[in-house]
Coordinates of C-alpha atoms and ligand atoms in Angstrom, one line a residue:
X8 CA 15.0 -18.8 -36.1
X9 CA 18.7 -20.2 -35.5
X10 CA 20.2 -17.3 -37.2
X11 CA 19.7 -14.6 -35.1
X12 CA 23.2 -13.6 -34.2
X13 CA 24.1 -13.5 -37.4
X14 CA 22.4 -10.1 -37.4
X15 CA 23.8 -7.1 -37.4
X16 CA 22.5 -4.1 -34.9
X17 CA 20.8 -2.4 -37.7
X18 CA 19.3 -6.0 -39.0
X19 CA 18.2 -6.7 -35.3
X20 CA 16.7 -3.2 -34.7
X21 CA 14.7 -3.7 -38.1
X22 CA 13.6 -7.5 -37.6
X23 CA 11.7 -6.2 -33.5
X24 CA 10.6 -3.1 -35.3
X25 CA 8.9 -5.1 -37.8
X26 CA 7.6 -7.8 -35.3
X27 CA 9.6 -10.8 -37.3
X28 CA 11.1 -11.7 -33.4
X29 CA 10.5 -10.7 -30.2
X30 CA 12.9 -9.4 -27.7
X31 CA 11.9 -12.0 -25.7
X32 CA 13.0 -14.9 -28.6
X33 CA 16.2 -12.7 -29.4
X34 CA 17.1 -12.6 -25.6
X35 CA 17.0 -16.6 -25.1
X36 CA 18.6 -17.5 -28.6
X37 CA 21.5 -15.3 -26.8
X38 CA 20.7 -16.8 -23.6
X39 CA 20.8 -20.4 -25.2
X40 CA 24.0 -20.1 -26.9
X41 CA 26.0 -18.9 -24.3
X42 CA 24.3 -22.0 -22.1
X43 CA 25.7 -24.1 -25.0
X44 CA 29.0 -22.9 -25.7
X45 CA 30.7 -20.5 -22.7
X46 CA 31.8 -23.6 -21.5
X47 CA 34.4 -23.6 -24.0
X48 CA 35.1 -19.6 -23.8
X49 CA 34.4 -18.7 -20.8
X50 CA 33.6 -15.3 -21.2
X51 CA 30.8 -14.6 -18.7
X52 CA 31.6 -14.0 -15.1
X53 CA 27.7 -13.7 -14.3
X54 CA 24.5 -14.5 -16.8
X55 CA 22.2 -12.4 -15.5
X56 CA 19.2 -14.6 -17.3
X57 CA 16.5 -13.9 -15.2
X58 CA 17.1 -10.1 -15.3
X59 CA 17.3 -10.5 -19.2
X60 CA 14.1 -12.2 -19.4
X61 CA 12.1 -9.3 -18.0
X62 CA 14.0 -6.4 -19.2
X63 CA 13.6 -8.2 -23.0
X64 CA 9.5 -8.5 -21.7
X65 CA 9.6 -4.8 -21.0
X66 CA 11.6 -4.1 -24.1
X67 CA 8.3 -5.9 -25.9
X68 CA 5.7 -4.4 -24.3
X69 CA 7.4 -0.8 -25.7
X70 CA 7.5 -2.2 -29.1
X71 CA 3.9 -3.0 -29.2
X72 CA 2.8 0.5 -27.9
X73 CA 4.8 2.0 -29.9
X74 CA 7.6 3.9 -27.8
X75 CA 10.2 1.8 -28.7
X76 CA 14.0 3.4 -29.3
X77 CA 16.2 1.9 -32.5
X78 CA 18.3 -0.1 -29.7
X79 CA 14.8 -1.1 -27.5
X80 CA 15.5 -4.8 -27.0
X81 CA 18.6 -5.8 -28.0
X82 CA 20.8 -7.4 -25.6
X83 CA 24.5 -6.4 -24.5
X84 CA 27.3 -8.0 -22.5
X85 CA 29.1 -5.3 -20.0
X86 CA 32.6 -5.9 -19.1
X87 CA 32.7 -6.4 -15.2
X88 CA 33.9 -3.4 -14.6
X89 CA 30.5 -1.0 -14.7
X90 CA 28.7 -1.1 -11.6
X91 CA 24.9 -2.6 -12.0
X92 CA 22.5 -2.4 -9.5
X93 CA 21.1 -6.2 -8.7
X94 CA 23.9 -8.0 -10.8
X95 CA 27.7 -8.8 -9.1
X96 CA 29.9 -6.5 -10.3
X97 CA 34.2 -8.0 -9.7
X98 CA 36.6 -6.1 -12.0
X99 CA 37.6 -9.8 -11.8
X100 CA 39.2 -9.8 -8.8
X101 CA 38.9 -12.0 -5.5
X102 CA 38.5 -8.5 -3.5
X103 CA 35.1 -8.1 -5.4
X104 CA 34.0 -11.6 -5.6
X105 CA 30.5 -10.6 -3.7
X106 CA 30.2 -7.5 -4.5
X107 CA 26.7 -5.9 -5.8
X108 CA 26.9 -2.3 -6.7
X109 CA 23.8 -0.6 -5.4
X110 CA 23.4 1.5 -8.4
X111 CA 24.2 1.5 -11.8
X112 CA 27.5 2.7 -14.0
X113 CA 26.3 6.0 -16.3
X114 CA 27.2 3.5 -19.3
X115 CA 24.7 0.9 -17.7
X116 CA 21.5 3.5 -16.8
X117 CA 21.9 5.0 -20.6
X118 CA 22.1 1.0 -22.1
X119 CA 18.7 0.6 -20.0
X120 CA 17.0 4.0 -20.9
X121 CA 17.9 2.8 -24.5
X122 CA 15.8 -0.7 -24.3
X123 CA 19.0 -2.6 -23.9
X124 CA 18.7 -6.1 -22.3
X125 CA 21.9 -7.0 -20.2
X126 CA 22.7 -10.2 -20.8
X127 CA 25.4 -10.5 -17.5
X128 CA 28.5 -9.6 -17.1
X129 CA 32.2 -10.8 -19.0
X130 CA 36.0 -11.1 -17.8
X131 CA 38.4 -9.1 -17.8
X132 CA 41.9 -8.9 -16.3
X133 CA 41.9 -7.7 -12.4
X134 CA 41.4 -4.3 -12.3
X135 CA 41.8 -4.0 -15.8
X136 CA 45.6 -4.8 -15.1
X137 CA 47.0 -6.6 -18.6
X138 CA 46.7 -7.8 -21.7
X139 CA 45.4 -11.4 -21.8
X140 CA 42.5 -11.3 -19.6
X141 CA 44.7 -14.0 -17.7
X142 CA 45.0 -12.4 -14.6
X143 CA 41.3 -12.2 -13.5
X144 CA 40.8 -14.2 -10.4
X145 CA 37.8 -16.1 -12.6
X146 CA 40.2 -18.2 -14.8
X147 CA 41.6 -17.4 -18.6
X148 CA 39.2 -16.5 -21.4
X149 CA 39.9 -18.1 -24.5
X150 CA 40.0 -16.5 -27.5
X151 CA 37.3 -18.1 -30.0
X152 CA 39.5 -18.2 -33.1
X153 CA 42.0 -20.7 -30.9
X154 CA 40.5 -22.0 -27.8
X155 CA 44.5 -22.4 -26.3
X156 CA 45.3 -18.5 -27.2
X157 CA 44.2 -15.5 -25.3
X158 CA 41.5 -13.1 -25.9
X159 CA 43.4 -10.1 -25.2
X160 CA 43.1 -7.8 -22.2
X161 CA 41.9 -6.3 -20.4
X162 CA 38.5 -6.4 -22.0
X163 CA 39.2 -10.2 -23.0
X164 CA 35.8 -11.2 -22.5
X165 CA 34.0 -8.6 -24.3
X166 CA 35.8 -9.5 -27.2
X167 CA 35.4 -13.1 -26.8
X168 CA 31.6 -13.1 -26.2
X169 CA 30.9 -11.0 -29.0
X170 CA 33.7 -13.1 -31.9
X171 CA 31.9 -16.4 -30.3
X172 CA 28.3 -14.6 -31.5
X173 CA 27.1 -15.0 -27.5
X174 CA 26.3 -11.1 -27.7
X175 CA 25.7 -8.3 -30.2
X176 CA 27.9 -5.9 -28.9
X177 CA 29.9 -5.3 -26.0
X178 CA 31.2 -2.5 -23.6
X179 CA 34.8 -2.3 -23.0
X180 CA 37.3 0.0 -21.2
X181 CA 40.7 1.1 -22.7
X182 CA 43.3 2.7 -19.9
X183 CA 46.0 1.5 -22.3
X184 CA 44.8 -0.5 -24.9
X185 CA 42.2 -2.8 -23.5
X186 CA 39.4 -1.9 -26.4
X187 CA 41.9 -2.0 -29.1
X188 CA 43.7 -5.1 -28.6
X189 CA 41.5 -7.6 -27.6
X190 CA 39.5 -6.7 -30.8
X191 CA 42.2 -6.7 -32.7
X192 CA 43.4 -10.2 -31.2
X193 CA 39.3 -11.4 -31.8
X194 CA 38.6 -10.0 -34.9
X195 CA 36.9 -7.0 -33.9
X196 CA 35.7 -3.5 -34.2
X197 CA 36.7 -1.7 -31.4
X198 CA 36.4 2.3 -30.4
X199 CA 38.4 4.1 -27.6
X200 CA 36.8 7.3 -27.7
X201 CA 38.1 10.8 -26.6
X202 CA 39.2 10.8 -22.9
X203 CA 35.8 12.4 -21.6
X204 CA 33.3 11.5 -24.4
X205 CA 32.3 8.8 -22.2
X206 CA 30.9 9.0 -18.5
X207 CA 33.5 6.9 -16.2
X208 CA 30.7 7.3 -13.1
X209 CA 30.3 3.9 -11.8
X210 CA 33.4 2.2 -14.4
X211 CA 35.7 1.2 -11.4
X212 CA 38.9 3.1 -11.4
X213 CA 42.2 1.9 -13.1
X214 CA 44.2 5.1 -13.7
X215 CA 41.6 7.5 -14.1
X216 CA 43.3 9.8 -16.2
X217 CA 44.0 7.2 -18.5
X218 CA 40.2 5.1 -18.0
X219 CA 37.7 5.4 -21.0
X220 CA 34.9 3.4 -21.6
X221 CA 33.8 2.3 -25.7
X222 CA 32.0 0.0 -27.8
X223 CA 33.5 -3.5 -28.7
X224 CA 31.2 -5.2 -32.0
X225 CA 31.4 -6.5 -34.9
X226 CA 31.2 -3.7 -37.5
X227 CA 32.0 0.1 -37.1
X228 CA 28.6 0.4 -38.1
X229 CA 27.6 -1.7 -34.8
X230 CA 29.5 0.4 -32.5
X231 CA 28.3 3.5 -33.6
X232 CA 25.1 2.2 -32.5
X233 CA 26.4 1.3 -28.9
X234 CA 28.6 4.6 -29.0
X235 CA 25.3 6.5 -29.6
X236 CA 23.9 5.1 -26.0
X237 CA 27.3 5.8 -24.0
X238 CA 28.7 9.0 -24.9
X239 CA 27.6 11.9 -23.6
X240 CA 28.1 14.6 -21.0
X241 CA 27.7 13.4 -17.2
X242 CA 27.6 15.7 -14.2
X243 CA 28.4 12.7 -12.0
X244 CA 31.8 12.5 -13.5
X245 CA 33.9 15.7 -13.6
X246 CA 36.3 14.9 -16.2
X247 CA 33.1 14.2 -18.7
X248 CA 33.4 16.9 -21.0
X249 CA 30.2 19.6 -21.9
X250 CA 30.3 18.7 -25.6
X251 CA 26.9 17.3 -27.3
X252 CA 27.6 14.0 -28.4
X253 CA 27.8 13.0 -32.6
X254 CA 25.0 11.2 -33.8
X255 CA 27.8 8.1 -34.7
X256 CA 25.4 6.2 -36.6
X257 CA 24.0 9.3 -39.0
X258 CA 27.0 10.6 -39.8
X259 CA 28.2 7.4 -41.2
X260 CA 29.4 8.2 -44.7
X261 CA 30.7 6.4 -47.8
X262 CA 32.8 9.1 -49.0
X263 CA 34.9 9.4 -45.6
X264 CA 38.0 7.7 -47.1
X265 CA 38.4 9.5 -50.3
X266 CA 41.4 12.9 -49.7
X267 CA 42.3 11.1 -46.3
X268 CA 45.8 11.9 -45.8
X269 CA 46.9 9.2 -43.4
X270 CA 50.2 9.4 -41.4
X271 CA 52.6 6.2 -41.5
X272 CA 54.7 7.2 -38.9
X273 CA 58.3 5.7 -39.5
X274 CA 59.0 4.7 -36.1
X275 CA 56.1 2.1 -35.7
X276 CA 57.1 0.1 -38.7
X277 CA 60.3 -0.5 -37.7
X278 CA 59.6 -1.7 -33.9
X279 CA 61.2 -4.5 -32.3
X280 CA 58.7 -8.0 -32.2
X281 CA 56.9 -6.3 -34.9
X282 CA 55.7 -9.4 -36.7
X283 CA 55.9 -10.0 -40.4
X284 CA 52.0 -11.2 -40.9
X285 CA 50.7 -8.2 -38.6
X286 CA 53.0 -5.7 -40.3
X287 CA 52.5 -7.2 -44.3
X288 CA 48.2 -7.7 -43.2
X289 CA 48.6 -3.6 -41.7
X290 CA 50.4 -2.6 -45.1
X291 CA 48.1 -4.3 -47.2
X292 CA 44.9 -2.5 -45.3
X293 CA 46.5 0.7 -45.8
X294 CA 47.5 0.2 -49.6
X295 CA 43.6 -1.0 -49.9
X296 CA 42.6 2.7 -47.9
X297 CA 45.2 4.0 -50.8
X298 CA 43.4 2.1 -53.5
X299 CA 39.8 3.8 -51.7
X300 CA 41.6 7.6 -52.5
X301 CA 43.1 8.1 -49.4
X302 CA 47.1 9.6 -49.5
X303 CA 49.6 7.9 -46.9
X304 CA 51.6 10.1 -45.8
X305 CA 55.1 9.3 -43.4
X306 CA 55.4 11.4 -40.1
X307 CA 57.7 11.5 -37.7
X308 CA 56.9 10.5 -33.4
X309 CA 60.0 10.9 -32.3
X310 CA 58.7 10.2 -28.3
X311 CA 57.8 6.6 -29.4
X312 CA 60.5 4.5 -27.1
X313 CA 59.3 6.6 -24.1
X314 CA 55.7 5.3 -24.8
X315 CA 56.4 1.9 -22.6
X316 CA 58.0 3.6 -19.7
X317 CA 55.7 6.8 -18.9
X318 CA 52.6 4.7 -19.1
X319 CA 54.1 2.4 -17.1
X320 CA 54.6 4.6 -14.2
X321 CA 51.7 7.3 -14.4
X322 CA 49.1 4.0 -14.6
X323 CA 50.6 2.0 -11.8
X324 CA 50.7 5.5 -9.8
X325 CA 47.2 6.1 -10.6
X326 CA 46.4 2.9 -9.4
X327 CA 48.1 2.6 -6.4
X328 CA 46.4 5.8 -5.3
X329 CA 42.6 4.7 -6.5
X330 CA 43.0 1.0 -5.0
X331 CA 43.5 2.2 -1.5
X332 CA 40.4 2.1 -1.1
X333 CA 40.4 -1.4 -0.9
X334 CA 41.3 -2.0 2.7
X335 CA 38.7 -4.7 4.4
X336 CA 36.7 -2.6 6.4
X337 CA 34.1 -0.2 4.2
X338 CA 33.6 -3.0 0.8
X339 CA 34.9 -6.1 -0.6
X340 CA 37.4 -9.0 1.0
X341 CA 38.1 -9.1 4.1
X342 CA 40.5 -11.2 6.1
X343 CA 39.7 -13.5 8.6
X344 CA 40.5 -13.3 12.2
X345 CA 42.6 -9.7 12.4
X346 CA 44.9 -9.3 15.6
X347 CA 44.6 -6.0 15.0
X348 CA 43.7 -2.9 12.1
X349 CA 46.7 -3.2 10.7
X350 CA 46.3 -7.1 10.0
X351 CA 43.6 -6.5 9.0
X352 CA 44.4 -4.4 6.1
X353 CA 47.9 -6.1 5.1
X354 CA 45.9 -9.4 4.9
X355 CA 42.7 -8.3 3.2
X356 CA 45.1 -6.7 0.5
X357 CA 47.2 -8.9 0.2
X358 CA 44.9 -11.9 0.0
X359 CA 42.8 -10.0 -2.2
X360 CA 44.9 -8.7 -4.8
X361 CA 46.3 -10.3 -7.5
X362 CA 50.3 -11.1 -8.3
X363 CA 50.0 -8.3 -11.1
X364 CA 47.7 -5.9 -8.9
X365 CA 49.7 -5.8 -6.3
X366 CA 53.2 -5.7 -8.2
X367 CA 51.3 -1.9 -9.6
X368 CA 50.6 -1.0 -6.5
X369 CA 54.3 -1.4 -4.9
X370 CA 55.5 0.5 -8.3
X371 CA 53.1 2.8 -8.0
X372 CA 53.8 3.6 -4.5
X373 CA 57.3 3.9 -5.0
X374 CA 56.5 6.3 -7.8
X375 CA 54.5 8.6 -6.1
X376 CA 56.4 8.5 -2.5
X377 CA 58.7 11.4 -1.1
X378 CA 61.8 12.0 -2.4
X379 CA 61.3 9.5 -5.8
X380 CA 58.0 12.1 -6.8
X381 CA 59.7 14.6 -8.8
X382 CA 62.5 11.5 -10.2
X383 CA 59.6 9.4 -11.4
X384 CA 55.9 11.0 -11.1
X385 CA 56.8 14.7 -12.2
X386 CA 59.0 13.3 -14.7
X387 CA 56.7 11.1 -16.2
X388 CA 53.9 13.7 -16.5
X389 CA 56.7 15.8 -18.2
X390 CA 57.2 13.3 -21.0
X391 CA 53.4 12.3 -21.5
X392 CA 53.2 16.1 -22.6
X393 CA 55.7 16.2 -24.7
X394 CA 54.3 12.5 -26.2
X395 CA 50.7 14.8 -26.9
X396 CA 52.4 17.8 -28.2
X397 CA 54.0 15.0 -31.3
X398 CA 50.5 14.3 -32.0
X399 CA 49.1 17.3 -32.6
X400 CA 52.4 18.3 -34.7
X401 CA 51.4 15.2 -36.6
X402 CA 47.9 16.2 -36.5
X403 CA 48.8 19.7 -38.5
X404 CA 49.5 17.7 -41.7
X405 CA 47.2 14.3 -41.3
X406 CA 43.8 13.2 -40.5
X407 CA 44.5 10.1 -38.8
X408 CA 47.2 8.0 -38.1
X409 CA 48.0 4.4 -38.8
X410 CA 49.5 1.9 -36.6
X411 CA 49.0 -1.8 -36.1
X412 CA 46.9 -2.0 -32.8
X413 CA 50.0 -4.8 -31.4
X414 CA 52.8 -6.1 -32.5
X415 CA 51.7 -10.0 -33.0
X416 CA 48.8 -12.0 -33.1
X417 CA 46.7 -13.7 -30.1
X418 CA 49.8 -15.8 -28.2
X419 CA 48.9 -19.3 -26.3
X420 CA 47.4 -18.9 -23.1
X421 CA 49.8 -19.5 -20.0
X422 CA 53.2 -18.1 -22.5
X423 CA 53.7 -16.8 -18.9
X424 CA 55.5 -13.8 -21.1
X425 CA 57.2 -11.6 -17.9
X426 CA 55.9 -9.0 -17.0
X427 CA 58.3 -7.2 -19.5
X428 CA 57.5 -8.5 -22.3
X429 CA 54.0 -8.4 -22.1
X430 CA 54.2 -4.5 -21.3
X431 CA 56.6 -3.8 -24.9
X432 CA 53.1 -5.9 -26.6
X433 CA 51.6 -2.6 -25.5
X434 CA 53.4 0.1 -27.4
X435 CA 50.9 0.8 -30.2
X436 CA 47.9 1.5 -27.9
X437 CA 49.4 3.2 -24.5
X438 CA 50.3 6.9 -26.4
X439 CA 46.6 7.2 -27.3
X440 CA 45.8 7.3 -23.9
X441 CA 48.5 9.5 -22.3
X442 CA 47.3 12.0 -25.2
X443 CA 44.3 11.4 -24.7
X444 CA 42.8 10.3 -28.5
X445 CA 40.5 8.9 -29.9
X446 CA 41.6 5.2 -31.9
X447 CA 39.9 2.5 -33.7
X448 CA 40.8 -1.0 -34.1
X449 CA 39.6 -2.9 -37.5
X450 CA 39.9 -6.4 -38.7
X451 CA 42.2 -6.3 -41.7
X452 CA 43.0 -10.0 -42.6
X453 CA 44.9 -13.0 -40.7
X454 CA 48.2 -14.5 -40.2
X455 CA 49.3 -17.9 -41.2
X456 CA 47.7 -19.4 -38.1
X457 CA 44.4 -18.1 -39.2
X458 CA 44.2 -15.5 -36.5
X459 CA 43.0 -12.1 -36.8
X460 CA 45.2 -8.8 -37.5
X461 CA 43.9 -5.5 -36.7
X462 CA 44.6 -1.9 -38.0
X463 CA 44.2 0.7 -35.7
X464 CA 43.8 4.3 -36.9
X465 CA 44.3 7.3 -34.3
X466 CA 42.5 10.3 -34.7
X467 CA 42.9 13.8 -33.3
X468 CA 40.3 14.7 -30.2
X469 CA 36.5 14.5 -31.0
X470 CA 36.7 12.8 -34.5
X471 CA 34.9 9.4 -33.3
X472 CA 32.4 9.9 -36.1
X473 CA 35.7 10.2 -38.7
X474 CA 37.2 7.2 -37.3
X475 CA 33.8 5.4 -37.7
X476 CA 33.2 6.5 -40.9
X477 CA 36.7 5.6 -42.2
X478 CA 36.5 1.5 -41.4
X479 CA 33.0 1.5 -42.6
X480 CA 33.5 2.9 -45.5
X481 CA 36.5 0.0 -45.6
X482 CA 34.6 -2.6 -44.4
X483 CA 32.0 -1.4 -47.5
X484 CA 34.4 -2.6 -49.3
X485 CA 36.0 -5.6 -47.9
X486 CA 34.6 -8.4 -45.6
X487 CA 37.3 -9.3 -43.3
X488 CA 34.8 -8.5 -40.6
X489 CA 32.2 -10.6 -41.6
X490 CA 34.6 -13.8 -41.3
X491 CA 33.7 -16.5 -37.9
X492 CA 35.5 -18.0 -36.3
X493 CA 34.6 -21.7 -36.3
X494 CA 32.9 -21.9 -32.6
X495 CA 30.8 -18.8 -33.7
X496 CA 29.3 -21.3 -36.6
X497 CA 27.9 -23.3 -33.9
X498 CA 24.2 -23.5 -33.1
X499 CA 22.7 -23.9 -29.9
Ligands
LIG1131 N1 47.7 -3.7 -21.0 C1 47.6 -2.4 -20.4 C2 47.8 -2.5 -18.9 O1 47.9 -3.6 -18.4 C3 46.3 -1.7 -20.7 C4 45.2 -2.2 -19.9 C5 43.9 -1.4 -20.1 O2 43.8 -0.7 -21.1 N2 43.1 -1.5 -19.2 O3 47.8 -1.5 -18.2

């Protein structure tokens, strides 16, 4: 078989059910191609092959007697930022270049308990820390549609393995974007579920009121496979909320579209950098959702230009806070030779921490320090409220809101954009997460250079199975998502 990863997740659960492939085969044709052609994406950190070997034997051996789940052996990459027991686990950075987490992410155990066969581990920026997957101390990833442009970030390697067909599906994280825009730059689905739908136990900490962990795939239909293994309550993680999960992929629907009143709101179409092929592709989606029976409606979010700014000081606050941990001594890099402890910490930090880590951390710090608290902290938590309480005005008269998921296309890898610029790419994605929504990225066509353009729809708290429903019932009906880009095409 050389077509395997053409499959979808329903198409691969039905083809081991039915014996017409092992695990075992299904595992090394994944195995094989990312031996053949990661060299050119470089979206693997680790391949954890010999792992995947046995976990796909196990997944067999179920099949045969019978105890097999709808996801028991199909293989998955997880972003390097959920901790697995036995495989390196770096949040792609230098101060984790060793390190093995002796037990596994929530996300990770629930993947294994549901037959899934980890395939290793992808890049990402450090820490999670940007949008082009550039600043991980492992290299660039390239995005498959343009091996010189960027994947997106942070989950820039998820997105890549999975749009260069070298994995099923992906996990992803999304503090401020990082599900949403990398699919969008790829060509993907991507979901960013409800803050505390998913377990962050064992997802290393970005800005943990911010952090939440999602499936990155092909098709709605595909995540809502993967979003049926991660969400779920957690008593390991506090801020996991005592909801039952949806079952995503049953309550799929054809008929989700139809009365849909979609908010359009004014602000976002008329933002700065906004490109013209992003914003006609967007307008043609949404005139297609029209076409389907759904009503667009305009709305108002006045907070909109303080979007940029209070993310921008409530994540790097978060961050400076959750990274102290990093110091030399307990885990991770450590300096050589220290005169003294407090050598010892300055040099293990500063040796291993990134340009962009470290400039968070000094903002951060400022943010949160006496006498600048209530000026830049308070103030900020202040305006992220009032950014929530827009949404749920907006929410009293829509069902979901539209928005591109960034304002351009995948840009050229080393644009060396300042740090600036690369934060404004951010606007459509960072409100979700201060309010704490649910969002969805979709493919919805390409721009003259042939790369992809995403729609993202917000939702209002809990209504992942909405969301779901709404781009498959889209992608029903169009096939943007089943386009390839050319290095996908290639067989091992
Ligand atoms: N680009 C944003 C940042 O750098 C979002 C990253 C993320 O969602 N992890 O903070």
């Amino acid at each position: 078989m050389t077509d395997l990863h053409r499959l979808s997740i329903r198409e691969l659960s039905q083809g081991l059910t039915n014996a017409e492939f092992s695990s075992r085969e299904l595992t090394e044709h994944y195995l094989k191609r990312i031996g053949k052609i990661d060299a050119q994406v470089q979206s693997f950190i680790t391949v954890a092959e010999e792992q995947a070997i046995a976990q796909a034997n196990a997944a067999d051996a179920l099949l045969k007697s019978g105890g097999a789940g709808a996801l028991t052996g199909i293989p998955v990459a997880h972003k390097d930022i959920f901790c697995t027991n036995g495989i390196k686990t770096t949040a792609g950075s230098k101060m984790l270049d060793n390190f093995i987490s002796p037990y596994d992410a929530t996300v990770v155990a629930k993947g294994k308990a549901a037959g899934l066969v980890t395939l290793g581990k992808v890049n990402m920026d450090e820490f999670a820390m940007g949008s082009t997957s550039e600043s991980s101390y492992f290299g660039a990833t390239r995005n498959p549609w343009a091996l010189d442009r960027v994947p997106g970030g942070s989950s820039g390697g998820s997105a890549a393995a999975v749009a260069a067909d070298l994995a099923p599906f992906a996990t992803g994280t999304d503090t401020g974007g990082s599900i949403r825009q990398p699919a969008s730059f790829c060509g993907l689905t991507g979901l960013k579920p409800t803050y505390g739908r998913v377990s962050r136990f064992g997802m290393i900490a970005y800005a943990s009121s911010l952090d939440q962990g999602g499936p990155m795939a092909r098709s709605a239909e595909d995540c809502a496979y993967l979003m049926n293994v991660m969400a779920g309550h957690d008593a390991k993680d506090s801020t996991s909320v005592q909801k039952e999960a949806d079952d995503y992929v049953a309550n799929l629907n054809g008929t989700a579209v139809k009365g849909l009143r979609i908010g359009i709101p004014k602000q976002y179409f008329n933002v700065q950098g906004l490109d013209a092929d992003v914003k006609a592709r967007v307008e043609e989606s949404l005139k297609k959702l029209e076409d389907m029976g759904a009503t667009l409606v305009e709305i108002d979010l006045n907070m909109t230009d303080a979007y940029v700014p209070t993310y921008y000081l409530i994540a790097p606050a978060e961050a400076s806070s959750n990274l102290q941990r990093y110091d030399g001594v307990r885990y991770g890099y450590r300096a050589e030779n220290p005169t003294d402890i407090l050598d010892l910490y300055k040099r293990s930090r500063s040796e291993g921490f990134g340009a962009e880590v470290q400039r968070r951390i000094l903002i951060g710090t400022y943010a949160l320090s006496a006498g600048y608290y209530d000026a830049y902290y308070v103030k900020a938590q202040k305006v992220r409220r009032l950014i929530q309480q827009d949404f749920l005005k907006a929410f009293e008269n829509v069902d979901v809101i539209a928005a591109p998921s960034a304002p351009t296309t995948a840009y050229k890898i080393g644009a060396n954009l300042s740090p600036t610029e690369m934060y404004l790419g951010d606007i459509y994605t960072l409100a979700v997460n201060l309010a704490g929504l649910p969002a969805i990225n979709a493919p919805v066509g390409f721009d003259a250079d042939n790369l992809p353009v995403g729609l993202q729809l917000i939702g209002n708290y809990w209504s992942e199975s909405q969301l779901l429903s709404v781009v498959h019932q889209y992608q029903q009906a169009t096939d943007w998502h089943t386009k390839r880009a050319a290095i996908a095409e290639e067989n091992a």
